[in-house]
Short mmCIF file of C-alpha atoms in Angstrom, two decimals:
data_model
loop_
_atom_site.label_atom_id
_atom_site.label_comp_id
_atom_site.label_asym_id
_atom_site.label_seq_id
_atom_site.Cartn_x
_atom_site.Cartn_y
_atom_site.Cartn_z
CA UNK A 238 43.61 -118.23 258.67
CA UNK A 239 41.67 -120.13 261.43
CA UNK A 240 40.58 -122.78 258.88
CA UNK A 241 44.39 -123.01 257.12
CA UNK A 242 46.17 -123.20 260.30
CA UNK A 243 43.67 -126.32 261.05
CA UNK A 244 44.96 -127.94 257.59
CA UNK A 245 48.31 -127.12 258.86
CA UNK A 246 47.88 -128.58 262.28
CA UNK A 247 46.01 -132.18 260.97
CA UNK A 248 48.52 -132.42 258.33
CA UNK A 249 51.43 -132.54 260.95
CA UNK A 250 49.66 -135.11 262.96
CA UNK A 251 49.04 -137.03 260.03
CA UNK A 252 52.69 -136.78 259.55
CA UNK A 253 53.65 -138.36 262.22
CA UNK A 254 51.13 -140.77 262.26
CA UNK A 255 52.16 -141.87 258.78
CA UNK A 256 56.33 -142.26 260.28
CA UNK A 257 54.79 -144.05 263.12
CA UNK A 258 52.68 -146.79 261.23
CA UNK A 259 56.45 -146.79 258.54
CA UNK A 260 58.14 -147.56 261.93
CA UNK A 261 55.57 -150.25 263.73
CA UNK A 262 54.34 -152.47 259.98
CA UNK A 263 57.97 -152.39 258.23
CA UNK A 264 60.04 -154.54 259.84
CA UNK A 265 63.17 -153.35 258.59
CA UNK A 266 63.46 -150.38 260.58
CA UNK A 267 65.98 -148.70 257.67
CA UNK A 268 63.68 -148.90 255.62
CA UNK A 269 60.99 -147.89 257.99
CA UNK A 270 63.07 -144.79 258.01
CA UNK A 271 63.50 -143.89 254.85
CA UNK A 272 60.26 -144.44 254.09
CA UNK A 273 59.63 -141.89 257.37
CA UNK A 274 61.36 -139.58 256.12
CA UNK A 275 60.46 -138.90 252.59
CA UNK A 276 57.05 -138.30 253.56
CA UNK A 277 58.85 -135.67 256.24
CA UNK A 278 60.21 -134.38 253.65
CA UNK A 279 57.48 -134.44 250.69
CA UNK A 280 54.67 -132.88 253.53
CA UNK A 281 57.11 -130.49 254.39
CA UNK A 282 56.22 -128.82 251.25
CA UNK A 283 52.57 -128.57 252.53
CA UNK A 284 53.89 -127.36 255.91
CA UNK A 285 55.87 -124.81 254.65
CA UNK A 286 53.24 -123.05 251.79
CA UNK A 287 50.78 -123.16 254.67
CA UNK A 288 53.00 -121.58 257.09
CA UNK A 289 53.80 -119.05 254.74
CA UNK A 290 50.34 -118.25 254.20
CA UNK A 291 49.54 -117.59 257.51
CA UNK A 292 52.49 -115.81 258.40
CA UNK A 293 51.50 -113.65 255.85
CA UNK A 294 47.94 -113.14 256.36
CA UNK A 295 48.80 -112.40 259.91
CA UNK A 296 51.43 -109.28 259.26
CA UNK A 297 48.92 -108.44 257.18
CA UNK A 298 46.24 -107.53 259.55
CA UNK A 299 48.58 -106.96 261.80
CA UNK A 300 49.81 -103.78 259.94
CA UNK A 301 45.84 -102.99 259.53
CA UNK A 302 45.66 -102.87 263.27
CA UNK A 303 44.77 -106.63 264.60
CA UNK A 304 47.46 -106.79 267.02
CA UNK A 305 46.72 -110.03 268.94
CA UNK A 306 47.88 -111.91 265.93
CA UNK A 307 51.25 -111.04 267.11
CA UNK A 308 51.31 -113.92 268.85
CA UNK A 309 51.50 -116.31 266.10
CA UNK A 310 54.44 -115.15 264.82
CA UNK A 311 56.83 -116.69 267.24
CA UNK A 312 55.16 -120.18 266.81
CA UNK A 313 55.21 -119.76 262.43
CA UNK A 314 58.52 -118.76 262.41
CA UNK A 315 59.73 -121.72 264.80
CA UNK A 316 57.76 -124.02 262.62
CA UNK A 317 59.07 -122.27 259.68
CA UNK A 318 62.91 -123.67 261.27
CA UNK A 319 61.83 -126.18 262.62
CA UNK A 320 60.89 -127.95 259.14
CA UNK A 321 63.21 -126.45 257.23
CA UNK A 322 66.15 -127.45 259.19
CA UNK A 323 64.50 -131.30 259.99
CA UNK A 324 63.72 -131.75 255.63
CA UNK A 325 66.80 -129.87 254.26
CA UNK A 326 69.47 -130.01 256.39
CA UNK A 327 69.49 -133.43 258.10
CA UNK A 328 67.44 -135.79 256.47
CA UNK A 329 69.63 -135.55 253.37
CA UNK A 330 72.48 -136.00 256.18
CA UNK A 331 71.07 -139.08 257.08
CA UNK A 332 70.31 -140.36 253.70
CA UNK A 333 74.14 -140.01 252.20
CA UNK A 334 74.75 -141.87 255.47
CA UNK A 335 72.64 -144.56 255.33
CA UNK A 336 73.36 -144.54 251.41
CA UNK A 337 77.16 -144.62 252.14
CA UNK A 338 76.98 -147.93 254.72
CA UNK A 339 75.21 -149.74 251.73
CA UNK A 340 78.00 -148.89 249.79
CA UNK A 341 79.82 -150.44 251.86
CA UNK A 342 77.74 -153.44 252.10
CA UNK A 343 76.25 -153.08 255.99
CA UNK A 344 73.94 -151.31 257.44
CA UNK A 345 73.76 -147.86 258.75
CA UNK A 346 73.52 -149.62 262.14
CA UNK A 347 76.85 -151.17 261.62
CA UNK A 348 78.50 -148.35 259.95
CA UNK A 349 81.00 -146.15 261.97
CA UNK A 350 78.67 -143.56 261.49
CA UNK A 351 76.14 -145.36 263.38
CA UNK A 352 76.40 -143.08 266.71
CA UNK A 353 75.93 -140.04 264.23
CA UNK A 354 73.49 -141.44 262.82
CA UNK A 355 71.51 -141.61 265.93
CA UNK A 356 72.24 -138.27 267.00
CA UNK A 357 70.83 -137.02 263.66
CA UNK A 358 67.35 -139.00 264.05
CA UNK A 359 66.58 -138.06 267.41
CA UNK A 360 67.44 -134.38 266.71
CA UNK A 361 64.71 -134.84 263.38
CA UNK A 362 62.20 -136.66 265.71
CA UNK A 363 62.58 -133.49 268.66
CA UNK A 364 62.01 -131.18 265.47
CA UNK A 365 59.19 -133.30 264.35
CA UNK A 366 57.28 -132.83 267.61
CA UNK A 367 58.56 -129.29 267.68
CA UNK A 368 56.66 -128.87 264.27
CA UNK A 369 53.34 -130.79 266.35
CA UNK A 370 53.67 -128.36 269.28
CA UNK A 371 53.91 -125.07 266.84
CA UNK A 372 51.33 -126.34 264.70
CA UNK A 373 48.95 -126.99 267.99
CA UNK A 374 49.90 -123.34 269.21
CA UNK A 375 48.92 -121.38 266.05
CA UNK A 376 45.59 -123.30 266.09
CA UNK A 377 44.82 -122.52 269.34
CA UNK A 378 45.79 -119.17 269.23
CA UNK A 379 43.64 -118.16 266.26
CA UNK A 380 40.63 -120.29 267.73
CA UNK A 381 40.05 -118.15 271.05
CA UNK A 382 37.56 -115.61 270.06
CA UNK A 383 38.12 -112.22 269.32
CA UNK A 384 36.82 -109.07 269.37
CA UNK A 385 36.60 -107.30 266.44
#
């Protein structure tokens, strides 16, 4: 679990990493955010599987009598939300807006849904980092040692 929940946690960084360099060597920045956020939404598979597993393992051993993996299960679950709600519920959002300005030949900037727009991609970056802090809890919380 310790070594999966490592995978988890450098996949998330590398996440962000990856929107970060879309946002600072694109030079559109729509397309710097699409591009951001299909790799959101393609590593979100990884995320979730890996989450999953975890989660699992934990309740697990948890039923078997390892009860100080309880406290993972707040932080899996949240990241569990957390990506869920960031890859399925607003990035598509944000994509028939953006695709729904070009059909009307501007921008999303321009568009009337421009404001909405915004309020959208700053709730998916606050989940994003939500997803970094989660991550970073889970693999700190199975790295303390334990007694067995």
């Amino acid at each position: 679990m310790r070594f999966i929940s490592y995978l988890l946690l450098g996949g998330v960084i590398a996440q962000l990493f990856s929107c970060l360099s879309a946002y600072l060597f694109i030079g559109d920045t729509q397309a710097a955010g699409m591009v951001a956020h299909i790799v959101i939404q393609h590593l979100s598979y990884y995320i979730l599987g890996c989450t999953f597993i975890v989660l699992s393992l934990a309740n697990v051993l948890i039923k078997r009598g390892r009860h100080d993996l309880k406290t993972i299960r707040i932080p899996a679950l949240m990241l569990i939300l957390a990506t869920s709600a960031s890859s399925f519920l607003l990035i598509p959002r944000m994509d028939y807006l953006r695709e729904t300005a070009l059909l009307d030949g501007m921008p999303v900037a321009l568009s009337p849904f421009a404001n909405y727009f915004e309020i959208l991609n700053g709730l998916t970056f606050i989940l994003v980092v939500t997803q970094i802090v989660c991550c970073g809890l889970m693999a700190w919380r199975l790295s303390k040692p334990r007694s067995a």
